[in-house]
Coordinates of C-alpha atoms in Angstrom, one line a residue:
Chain S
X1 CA 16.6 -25.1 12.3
X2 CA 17.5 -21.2 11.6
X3 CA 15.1 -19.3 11.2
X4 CA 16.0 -16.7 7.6
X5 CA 15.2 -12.6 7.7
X6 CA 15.3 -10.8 5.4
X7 CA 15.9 -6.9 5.4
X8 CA 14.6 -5.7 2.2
X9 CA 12.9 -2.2 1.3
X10 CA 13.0 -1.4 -2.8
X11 CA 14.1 2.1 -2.1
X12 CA 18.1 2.7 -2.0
X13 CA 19.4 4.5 1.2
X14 CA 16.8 4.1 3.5
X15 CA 18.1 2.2 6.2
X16 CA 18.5 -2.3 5.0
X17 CA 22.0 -2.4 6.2
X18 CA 22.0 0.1 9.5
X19 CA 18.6 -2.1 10.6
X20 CA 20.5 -5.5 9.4
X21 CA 23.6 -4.6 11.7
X22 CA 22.0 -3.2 14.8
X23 CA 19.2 -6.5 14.3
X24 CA 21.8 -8.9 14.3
X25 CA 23.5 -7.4 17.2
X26 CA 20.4 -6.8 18.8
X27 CA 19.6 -11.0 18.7
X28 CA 23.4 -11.7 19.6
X29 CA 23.0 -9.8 23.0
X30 CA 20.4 -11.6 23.6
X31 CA 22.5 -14.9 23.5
X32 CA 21.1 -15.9 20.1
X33 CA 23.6 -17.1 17.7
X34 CA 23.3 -14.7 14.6
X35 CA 25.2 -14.5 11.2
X36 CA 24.6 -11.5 9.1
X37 CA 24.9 -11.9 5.2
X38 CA 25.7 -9.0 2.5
X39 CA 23.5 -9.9 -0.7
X40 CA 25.0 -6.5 -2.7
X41 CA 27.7 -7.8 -4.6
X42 CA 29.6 -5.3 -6.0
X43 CA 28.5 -2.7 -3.5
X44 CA 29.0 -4.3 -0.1
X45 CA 28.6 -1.9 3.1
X46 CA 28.0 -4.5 5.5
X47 CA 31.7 -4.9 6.6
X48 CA 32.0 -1.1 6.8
X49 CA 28.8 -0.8 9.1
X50 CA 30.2 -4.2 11.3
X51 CA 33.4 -2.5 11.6
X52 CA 35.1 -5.4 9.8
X53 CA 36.1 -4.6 6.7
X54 CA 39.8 -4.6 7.7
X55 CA 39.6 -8.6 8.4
X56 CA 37.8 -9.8 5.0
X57 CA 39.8 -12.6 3.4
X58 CA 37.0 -14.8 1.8
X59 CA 33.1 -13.6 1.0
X60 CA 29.6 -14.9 -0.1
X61 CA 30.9 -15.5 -4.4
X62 CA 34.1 -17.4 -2.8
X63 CA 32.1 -19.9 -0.9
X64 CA 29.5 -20.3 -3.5
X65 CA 31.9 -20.7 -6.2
X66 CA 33.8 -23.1 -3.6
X67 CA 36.9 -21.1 -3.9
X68 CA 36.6 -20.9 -0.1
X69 CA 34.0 -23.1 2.6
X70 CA 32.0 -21.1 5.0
X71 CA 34.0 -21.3 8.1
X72 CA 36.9 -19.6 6.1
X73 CA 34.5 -16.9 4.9
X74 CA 32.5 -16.0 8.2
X75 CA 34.1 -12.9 10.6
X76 CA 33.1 -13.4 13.8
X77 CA 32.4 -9.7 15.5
X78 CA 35.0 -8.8 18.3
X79 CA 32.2 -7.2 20.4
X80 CA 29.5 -10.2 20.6
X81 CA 30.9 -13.9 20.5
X82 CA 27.5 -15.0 19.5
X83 CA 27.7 -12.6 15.9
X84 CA 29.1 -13.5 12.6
X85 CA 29.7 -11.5 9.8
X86 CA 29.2 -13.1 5.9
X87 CA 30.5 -10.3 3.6
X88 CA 30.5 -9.9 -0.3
X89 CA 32.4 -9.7 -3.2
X90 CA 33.5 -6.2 -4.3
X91 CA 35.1 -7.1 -7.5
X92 CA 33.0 -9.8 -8.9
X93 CA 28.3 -8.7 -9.8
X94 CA 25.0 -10.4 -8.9
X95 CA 25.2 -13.0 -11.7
X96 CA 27.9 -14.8 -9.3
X97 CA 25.0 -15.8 -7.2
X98 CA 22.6 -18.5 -8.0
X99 CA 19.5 -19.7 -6.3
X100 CA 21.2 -23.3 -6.4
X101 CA 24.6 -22.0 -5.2
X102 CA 22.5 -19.8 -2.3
X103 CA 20.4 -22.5 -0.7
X104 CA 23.4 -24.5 -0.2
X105 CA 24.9 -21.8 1.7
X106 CA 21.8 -20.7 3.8
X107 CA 21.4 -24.9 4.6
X108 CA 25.2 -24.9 5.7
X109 CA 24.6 -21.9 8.0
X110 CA 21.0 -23.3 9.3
X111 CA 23.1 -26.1 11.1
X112 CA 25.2 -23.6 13.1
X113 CA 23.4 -20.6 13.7
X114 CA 20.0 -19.8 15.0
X115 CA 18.9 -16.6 13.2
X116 CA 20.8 -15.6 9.5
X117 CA 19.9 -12.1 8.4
X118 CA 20.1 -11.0 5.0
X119 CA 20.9 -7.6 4.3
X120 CA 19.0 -7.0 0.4
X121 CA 20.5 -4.9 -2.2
X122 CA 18.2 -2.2 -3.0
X123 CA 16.0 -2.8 -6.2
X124 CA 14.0 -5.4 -7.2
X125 CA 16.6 -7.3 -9.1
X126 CA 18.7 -10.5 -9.0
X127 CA 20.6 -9.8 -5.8
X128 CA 17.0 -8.3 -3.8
X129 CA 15.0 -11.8 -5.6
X130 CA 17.6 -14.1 -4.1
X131 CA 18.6 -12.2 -0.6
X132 CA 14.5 -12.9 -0.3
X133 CA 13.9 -16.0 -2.3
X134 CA 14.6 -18.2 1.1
X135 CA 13.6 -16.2 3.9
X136 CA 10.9 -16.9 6.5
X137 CA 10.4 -13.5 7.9
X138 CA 11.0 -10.2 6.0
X139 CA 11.6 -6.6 7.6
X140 CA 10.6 -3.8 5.1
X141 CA 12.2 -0.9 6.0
X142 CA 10.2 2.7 4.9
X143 CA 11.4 6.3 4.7
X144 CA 8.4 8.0 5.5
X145 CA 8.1 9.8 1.7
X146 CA 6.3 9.3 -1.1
X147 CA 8.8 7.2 -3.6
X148 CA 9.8 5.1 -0.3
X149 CA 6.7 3.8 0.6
X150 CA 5.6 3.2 -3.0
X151 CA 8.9 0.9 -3.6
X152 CA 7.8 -1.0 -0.5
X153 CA 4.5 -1.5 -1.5
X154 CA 5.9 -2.9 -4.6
X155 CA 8.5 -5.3 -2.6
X156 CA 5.9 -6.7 -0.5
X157 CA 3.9 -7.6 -4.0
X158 CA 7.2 -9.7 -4.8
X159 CA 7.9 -11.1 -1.5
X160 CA 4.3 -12.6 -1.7
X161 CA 4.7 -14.1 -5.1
X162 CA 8.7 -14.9 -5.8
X163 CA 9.5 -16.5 -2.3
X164 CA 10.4 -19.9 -2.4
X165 CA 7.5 -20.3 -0.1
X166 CA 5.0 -18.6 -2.4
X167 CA 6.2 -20.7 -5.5
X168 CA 6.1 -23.7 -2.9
X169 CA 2.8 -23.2 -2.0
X170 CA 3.8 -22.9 1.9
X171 CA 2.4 -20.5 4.4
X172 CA 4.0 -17.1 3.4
X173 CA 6.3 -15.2 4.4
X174 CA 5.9 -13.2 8.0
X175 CA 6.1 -9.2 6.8
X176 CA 6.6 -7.0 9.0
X177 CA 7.2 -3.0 8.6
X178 CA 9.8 -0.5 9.7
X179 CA 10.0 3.0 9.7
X180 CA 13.2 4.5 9.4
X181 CA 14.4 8.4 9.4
X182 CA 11.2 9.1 11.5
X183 CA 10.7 13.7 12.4
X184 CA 7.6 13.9 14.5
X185 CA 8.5 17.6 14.1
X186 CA 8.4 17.4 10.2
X187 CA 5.2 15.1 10.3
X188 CA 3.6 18.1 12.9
X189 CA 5.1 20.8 10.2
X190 CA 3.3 18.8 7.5
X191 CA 6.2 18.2 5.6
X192 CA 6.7 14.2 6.0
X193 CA 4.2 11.1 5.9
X194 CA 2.5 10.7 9.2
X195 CA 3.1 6.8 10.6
X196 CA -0.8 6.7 10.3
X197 CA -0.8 7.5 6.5
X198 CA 2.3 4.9 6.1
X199 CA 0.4 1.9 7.8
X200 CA -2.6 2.8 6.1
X201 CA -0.8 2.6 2.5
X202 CA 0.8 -0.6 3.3
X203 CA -1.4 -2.3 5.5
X204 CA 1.7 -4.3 7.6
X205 CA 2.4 -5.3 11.0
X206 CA 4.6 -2.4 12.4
X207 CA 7.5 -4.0 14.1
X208 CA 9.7 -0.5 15.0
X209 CA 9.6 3.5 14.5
X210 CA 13.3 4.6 14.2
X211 CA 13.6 8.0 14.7
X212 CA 16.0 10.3 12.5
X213 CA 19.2 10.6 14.3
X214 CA 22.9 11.6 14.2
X215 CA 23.7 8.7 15.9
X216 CA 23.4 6.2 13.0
X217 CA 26.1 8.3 10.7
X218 CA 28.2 9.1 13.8
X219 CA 27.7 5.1 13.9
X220 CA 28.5 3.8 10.7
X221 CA 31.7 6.3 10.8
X222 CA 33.0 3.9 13.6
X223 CA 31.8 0.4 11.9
X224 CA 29.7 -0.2 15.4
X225 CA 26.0 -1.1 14.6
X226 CA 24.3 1.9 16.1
X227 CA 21.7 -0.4 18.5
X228 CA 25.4 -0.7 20.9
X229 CA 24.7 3.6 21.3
X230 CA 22.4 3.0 24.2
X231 CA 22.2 6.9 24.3
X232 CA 20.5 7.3 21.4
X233 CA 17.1 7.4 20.6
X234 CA 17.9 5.4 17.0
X235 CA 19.6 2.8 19.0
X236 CA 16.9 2.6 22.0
X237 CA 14.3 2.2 19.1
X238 CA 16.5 -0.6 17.7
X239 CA 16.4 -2.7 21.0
X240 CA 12.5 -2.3 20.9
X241 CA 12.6 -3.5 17.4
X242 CA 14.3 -6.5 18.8
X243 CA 11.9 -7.2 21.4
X244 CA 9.2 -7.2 19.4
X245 CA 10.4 -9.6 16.9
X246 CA 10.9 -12.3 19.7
X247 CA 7.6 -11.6 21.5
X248 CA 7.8 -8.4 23.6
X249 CA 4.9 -6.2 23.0
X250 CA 6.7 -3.2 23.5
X251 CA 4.6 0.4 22.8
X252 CA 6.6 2.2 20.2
X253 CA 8.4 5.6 21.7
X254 CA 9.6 8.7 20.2
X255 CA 6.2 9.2 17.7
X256 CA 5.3 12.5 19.4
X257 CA 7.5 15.9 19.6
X258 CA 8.9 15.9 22.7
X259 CA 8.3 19.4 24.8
X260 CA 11.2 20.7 26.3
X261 CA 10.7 22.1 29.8
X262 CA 12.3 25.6 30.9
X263 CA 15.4 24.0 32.2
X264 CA 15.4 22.0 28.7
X265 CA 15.1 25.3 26.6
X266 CA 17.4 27.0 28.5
X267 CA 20.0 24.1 28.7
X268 CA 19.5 22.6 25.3
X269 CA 20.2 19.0 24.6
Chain Q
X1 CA -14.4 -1.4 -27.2
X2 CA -10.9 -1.9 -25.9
X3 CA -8.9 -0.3 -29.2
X4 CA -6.7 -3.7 -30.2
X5 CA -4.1 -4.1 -32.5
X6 CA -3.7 -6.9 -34.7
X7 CA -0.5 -8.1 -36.0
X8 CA -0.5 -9.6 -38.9
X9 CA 3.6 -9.7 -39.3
X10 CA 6.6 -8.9 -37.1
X11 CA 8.1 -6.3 -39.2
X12 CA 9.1 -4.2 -36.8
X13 CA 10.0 -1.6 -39.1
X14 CA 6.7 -1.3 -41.2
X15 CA 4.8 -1.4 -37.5
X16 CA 6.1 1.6 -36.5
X17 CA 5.3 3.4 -39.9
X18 CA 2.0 2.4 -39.5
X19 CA 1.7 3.6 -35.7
X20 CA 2.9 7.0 -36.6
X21 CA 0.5 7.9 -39.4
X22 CA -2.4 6.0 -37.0
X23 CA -1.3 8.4 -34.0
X24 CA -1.1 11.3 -36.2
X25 CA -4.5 11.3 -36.9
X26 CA -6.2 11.4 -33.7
X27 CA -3.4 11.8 -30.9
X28 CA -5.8 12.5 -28.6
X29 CA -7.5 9.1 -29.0
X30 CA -4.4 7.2 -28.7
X31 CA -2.6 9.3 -25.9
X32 CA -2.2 6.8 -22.5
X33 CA -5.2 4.4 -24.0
X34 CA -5.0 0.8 -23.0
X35 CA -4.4 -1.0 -26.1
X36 CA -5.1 -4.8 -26.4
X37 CA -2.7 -7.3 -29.0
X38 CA -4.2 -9.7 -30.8
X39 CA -2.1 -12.7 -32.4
X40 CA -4.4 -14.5 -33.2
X41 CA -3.3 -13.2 -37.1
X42 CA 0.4 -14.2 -37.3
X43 CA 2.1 -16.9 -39.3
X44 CA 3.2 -18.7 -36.4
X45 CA 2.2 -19.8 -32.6
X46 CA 5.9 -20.0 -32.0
X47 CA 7.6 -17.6 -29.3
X48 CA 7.9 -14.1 -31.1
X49 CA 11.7 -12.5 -30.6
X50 CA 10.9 -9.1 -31.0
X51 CA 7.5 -9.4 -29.0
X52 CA 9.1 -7.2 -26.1
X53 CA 10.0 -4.7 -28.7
X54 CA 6.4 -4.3 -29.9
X55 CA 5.1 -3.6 -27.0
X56 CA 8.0 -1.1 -26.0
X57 CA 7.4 0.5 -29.4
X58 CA 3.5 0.8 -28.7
X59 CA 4.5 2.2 -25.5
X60 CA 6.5 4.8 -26.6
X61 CA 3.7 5.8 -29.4
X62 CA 1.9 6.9 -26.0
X63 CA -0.4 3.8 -25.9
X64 CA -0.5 1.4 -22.9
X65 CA -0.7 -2.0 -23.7
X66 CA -2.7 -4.0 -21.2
X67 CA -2.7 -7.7 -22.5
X68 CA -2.9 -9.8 -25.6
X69 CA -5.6 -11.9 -27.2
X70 CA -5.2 -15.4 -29.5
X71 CA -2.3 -16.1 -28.1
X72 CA -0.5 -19.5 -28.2
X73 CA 0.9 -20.9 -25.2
X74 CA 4.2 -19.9 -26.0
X75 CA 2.9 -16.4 -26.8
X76 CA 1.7 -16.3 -23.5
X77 CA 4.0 -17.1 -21.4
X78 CA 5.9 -14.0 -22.7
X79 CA 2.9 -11.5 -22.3
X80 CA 2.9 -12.8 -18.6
X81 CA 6.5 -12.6 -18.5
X82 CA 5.9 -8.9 -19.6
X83 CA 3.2 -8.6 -16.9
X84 CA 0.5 -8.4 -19.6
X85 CA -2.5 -9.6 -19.3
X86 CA -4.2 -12.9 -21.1
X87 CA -7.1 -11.9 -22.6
X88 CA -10.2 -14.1 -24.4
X89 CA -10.3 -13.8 -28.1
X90 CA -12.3 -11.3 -29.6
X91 CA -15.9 -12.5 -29.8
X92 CA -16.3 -13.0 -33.6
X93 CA -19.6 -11.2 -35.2
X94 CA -22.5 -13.9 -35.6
X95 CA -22.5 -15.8 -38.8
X96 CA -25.6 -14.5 -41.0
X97 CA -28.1 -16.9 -40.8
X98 CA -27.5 -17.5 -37.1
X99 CA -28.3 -14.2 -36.2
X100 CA -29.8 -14.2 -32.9
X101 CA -28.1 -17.1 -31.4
X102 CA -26.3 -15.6 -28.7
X103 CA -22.4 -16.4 -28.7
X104 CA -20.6 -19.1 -26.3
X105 CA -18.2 -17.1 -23.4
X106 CA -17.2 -19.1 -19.9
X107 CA -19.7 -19.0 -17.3
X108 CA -19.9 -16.0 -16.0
X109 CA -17.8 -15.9 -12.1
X110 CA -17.1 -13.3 -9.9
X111 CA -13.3 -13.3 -8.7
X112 CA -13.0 -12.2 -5.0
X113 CA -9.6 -11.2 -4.0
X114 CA -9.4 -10.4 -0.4
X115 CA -5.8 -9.3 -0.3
X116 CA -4.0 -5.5 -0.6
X117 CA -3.2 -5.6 -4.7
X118 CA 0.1 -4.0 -4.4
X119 CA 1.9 -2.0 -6.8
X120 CA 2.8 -3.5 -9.7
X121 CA 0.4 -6.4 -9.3
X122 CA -2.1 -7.2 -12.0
X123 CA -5.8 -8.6 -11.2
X124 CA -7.9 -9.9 -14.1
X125 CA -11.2 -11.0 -13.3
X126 CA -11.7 -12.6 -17.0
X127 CA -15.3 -14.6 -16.6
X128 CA -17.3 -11.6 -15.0
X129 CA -16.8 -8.9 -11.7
X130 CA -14.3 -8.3 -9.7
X131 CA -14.4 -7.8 -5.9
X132 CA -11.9 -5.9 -3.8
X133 CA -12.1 -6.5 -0.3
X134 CA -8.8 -4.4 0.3
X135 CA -7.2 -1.7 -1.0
X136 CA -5.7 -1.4 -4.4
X137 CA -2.2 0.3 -4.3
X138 CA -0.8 3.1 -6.9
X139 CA 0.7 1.5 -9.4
X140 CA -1.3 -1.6 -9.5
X141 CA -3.8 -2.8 -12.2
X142 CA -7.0 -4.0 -11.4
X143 CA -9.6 -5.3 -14.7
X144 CA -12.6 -6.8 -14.8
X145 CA -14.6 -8.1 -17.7
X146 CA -18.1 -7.1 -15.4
X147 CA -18.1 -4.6 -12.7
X148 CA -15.6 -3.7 -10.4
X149 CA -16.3 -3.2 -6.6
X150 CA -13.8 -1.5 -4.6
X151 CA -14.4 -1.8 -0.7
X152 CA -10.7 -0.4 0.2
X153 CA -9.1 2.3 -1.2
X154 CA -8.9 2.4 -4.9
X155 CA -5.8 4.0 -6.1
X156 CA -4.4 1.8 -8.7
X157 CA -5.6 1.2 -12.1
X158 CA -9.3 -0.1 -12.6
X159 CA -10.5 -0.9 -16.4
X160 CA -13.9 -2.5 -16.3
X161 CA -16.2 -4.3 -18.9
X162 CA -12.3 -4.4 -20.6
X163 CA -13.8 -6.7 -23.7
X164 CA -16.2 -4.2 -25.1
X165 CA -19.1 -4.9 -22.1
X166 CA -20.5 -0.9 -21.9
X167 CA -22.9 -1.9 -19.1
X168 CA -19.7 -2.4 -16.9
X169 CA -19.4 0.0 -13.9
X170 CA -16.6 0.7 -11.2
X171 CA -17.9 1.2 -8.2
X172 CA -15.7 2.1 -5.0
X173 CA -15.9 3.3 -1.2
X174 CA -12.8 5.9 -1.7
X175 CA -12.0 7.1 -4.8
X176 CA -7.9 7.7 -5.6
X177 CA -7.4 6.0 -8.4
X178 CA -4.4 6.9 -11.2
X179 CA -7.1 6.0 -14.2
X180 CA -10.3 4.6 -14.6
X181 CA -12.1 2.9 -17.7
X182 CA -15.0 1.6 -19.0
X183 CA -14.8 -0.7 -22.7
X184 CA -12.0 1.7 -23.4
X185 CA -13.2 4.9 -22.7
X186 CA -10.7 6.3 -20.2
X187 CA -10.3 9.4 -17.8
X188 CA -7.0 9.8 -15.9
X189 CA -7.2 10.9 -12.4
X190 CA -5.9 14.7 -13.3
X191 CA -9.3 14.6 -15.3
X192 CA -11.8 14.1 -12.0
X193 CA -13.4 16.5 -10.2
X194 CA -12.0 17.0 -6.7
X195 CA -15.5 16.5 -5.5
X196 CA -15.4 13.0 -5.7
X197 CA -11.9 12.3 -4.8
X198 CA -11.8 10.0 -1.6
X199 CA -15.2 9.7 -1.9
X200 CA -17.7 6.4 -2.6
X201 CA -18.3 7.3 -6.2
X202 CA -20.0 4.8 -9.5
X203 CA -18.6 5.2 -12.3
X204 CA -21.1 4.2 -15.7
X205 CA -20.6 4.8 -19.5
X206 CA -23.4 6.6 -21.2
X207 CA -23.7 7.9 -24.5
X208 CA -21.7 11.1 -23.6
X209 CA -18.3 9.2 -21.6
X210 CA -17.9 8.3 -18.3
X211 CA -20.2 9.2 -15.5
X212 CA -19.0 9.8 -12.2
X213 CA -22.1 9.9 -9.3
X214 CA -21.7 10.1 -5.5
X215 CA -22.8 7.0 -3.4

């Protein structure tokens, strides 16, 4: 039986699909067969961030409409046998998708795959409710700022009340925070939230820090999730990420400014 | 006294006639209060279609509506659905010749919630006090017909003794929240002094407003 993520945050722009691509990727490598689903129809990104959006024949309306079955609609990666790509419509809107029309999808996939990741919408509207309604474990991913962490705190409210396992009575869902577009050097320069002040507010099990980094624009540019930049400290924090959702207690890395030593100053990088 | 509008008729037009001149003559009084509805005084229990409207249009007098009183069950499921609250009806005066006997309300309960309230979330302890044993996020509502103890951090919304009770108090171990009130009398967070922000503070209504004392 899969087990259903979902990669959800309130705010726009602050990091669902980057996280949803390099997370999927990240529990591919690891042999664990993955699909990843785009829930913003209308707006998709997902293909562009897989690299994939040259190969999209069918998508998520198609099969739910039954224009198309799953196996026509799913893209398997070129990089990771193990990864499958669900994309969505770009001409059709949100009331394509029903909760009905969803579930059937998501029960399809369950048989095939062990992990399905669904990459929300931002907002807290049809396409957010339903990329949620199912899912067993959600990762909220922060900006640490202000309007960021409030939005959050009101998607966590939601996931705890209109879940399919909060309406049937079940044990909830499994929350678990991520910080995205982490500066130590801005939170030392008192100019961003400290990681303290963003636990504190939202009081969740901190599954990764990802610190801000050139490497996830350089990243989506190419269509390769950015976890596959093993040079970069976004895509190292990635694989941690990883680890610690399947068990690893890993201690989280790049929270402090890092000192640069003479030959550092004088050599940059 | 939580300041309550009764509608007596859905003419949406003649409402908002009447809101103006009310506003008009004490703005101040009206500005950001929590407002009640009571519907107890309309033709009909049915669903009302321009219910959404009303409260919209009470809004955008300045007023905040918090919940609704006499409503049917219909009438209810919309205030929820507009993330109102469902309030008791107004306790009626005591007949003359009864005066004295004291008036029937539920038993009163304390409601315990031992979970963050998160933004946007609404907790109504409706028989009697209300106990926070974790913080109360900005942008989240917290009322309480008794007392309200905050032991995480209080930054939503807290309204206590919401149906009139003037004994109520709000008591809190860190003080952040957006407003506080006590039966209706209000202070927005601008309006505290710094020296009891993030502190343990009780908050009482005397004669002269809300009191504000270090614990």
């Amino acid at each position: 039986m899969a087990r259903i993520i979902v990669v959800t945050s309130g705010k726009g722009g602050v990091g669902k699909t980057t996280t949803s691509a390099a997370f999927a990727m990240g529990l591919a490598e690891r042999g664990l067969k993955t699909v990843v689903i785009d829930f913003d129809v209308g707006l998709r990104n997902l293909d562009l961030i897989m690299g994939c959006e040259r190969r999209v024949v069918y998508d998520f309306v198609n099969v739910i409409s039954g224009d198309a079955n799953v196996g026509q609609a799913l893209i398997k990666d070129k990089r990771n046998p193990n990864l499958y790509v669900l994309p969505a419509s770009q001409t059709r809107d949100k009331e394509a998708l029903s909760v009905e029309g969803v579930g059937r999808v998501l029960e399809q996939l369950a048989e095939e795959f062990e992990f399905i990741v669904c990459d929300s919408p931002a907002g807290i509207e049809k396409g957010a409710t339903l990329a949620m309604y199912y899912a067993d474990d959600a990762i909220v991913v922060t900006n640490p700022e202000v309007s960021s962490v409030r939005d959050s705190d009101r998607m966590i409210g939601i996931l705890s009340s209109k879940s399919r396992r909060a309406e049937q009575r079940l044990e909830g869902i499994r929350e678990y925070l991520l910080v995205t577009r982490y500066s130590p050097e801005r939170v030392e320069r008192g100019e961003m939230l400290a990681l303290e002040d963003v636990q504190e507010i939202l009081s969740l099990e901190l599954i990764g820090v990802i610190p801000e980094s050139s490497a996830v624009l350089n990243s989506s540019n190419a269509g390769v999730p950015v976890i596959l930049d093993r040079e970069s400290s976004a895509g190292i924090a990635y694989g941690d990420m990883v680890s610690r959702y399947l068990g690893d207690d890993l201690p989280h890395r790049f929270l402090k400014v890092e000192k640069k030593g003479l030959l550092g100053r004088l050599f940059g990088g | 006294m939580l300041p309550t509008l009764v509608l007596r008729g859905l003419d949406i037009a003649a409402l908002d006639e009447f809101l103006v001149s009310q506003v008009a003559r004490s703005p101040a009084f009206f500005d950001q209060a929590p407002v009640a509805i009571d519907l107890s005084s309309l033709p009909t229990r049915e669903q009302l279609d321009d219910f959404p409207m009303v409260v919209g249009m009470l809004r955008g007098h300045g007023m905040i509506p918090v919940g609704v009183r006499g409503a049917s069950e219909e009438q209810k499921a919309q205030a929820l659905a507009l993330e109102l609250a469902v309030m008791p009806a107004a306790r009626k005066p005591a007949a003359a010749g009864r005066a004295g006997a004291p008036a029937a309300g539920p038993a009163p309960r304390t409601l315990v919630i031992d979970k963050p309230v998160r933004s946007g979330q609404h907790v109504y302890a409706e028989a009697g006090d209300l106990v926070l044993l974790r913080g109360v996020s900005s942008g989240a509502e917290v009322m309480a017909e008794g007392h309200i103890h905050a032991y995480g951090a209080l930054r939503g919304r807290a309204m206590a003794g919401v149906s009139g009770n003037g004994e109520a108090r709000i008591f809190c171990r860190e003080l952040g929240a957006e407003l506080v009130s006590i039966a209706g009398r209000y202070r927005v967070s601008e309006k505290f002094e710094s020296r009891y922000l993030g502190r343990a503070v009780q908050i009482s209504l005397s004669g002269e407003g809300l009191e504000f004392e270090l614990l």
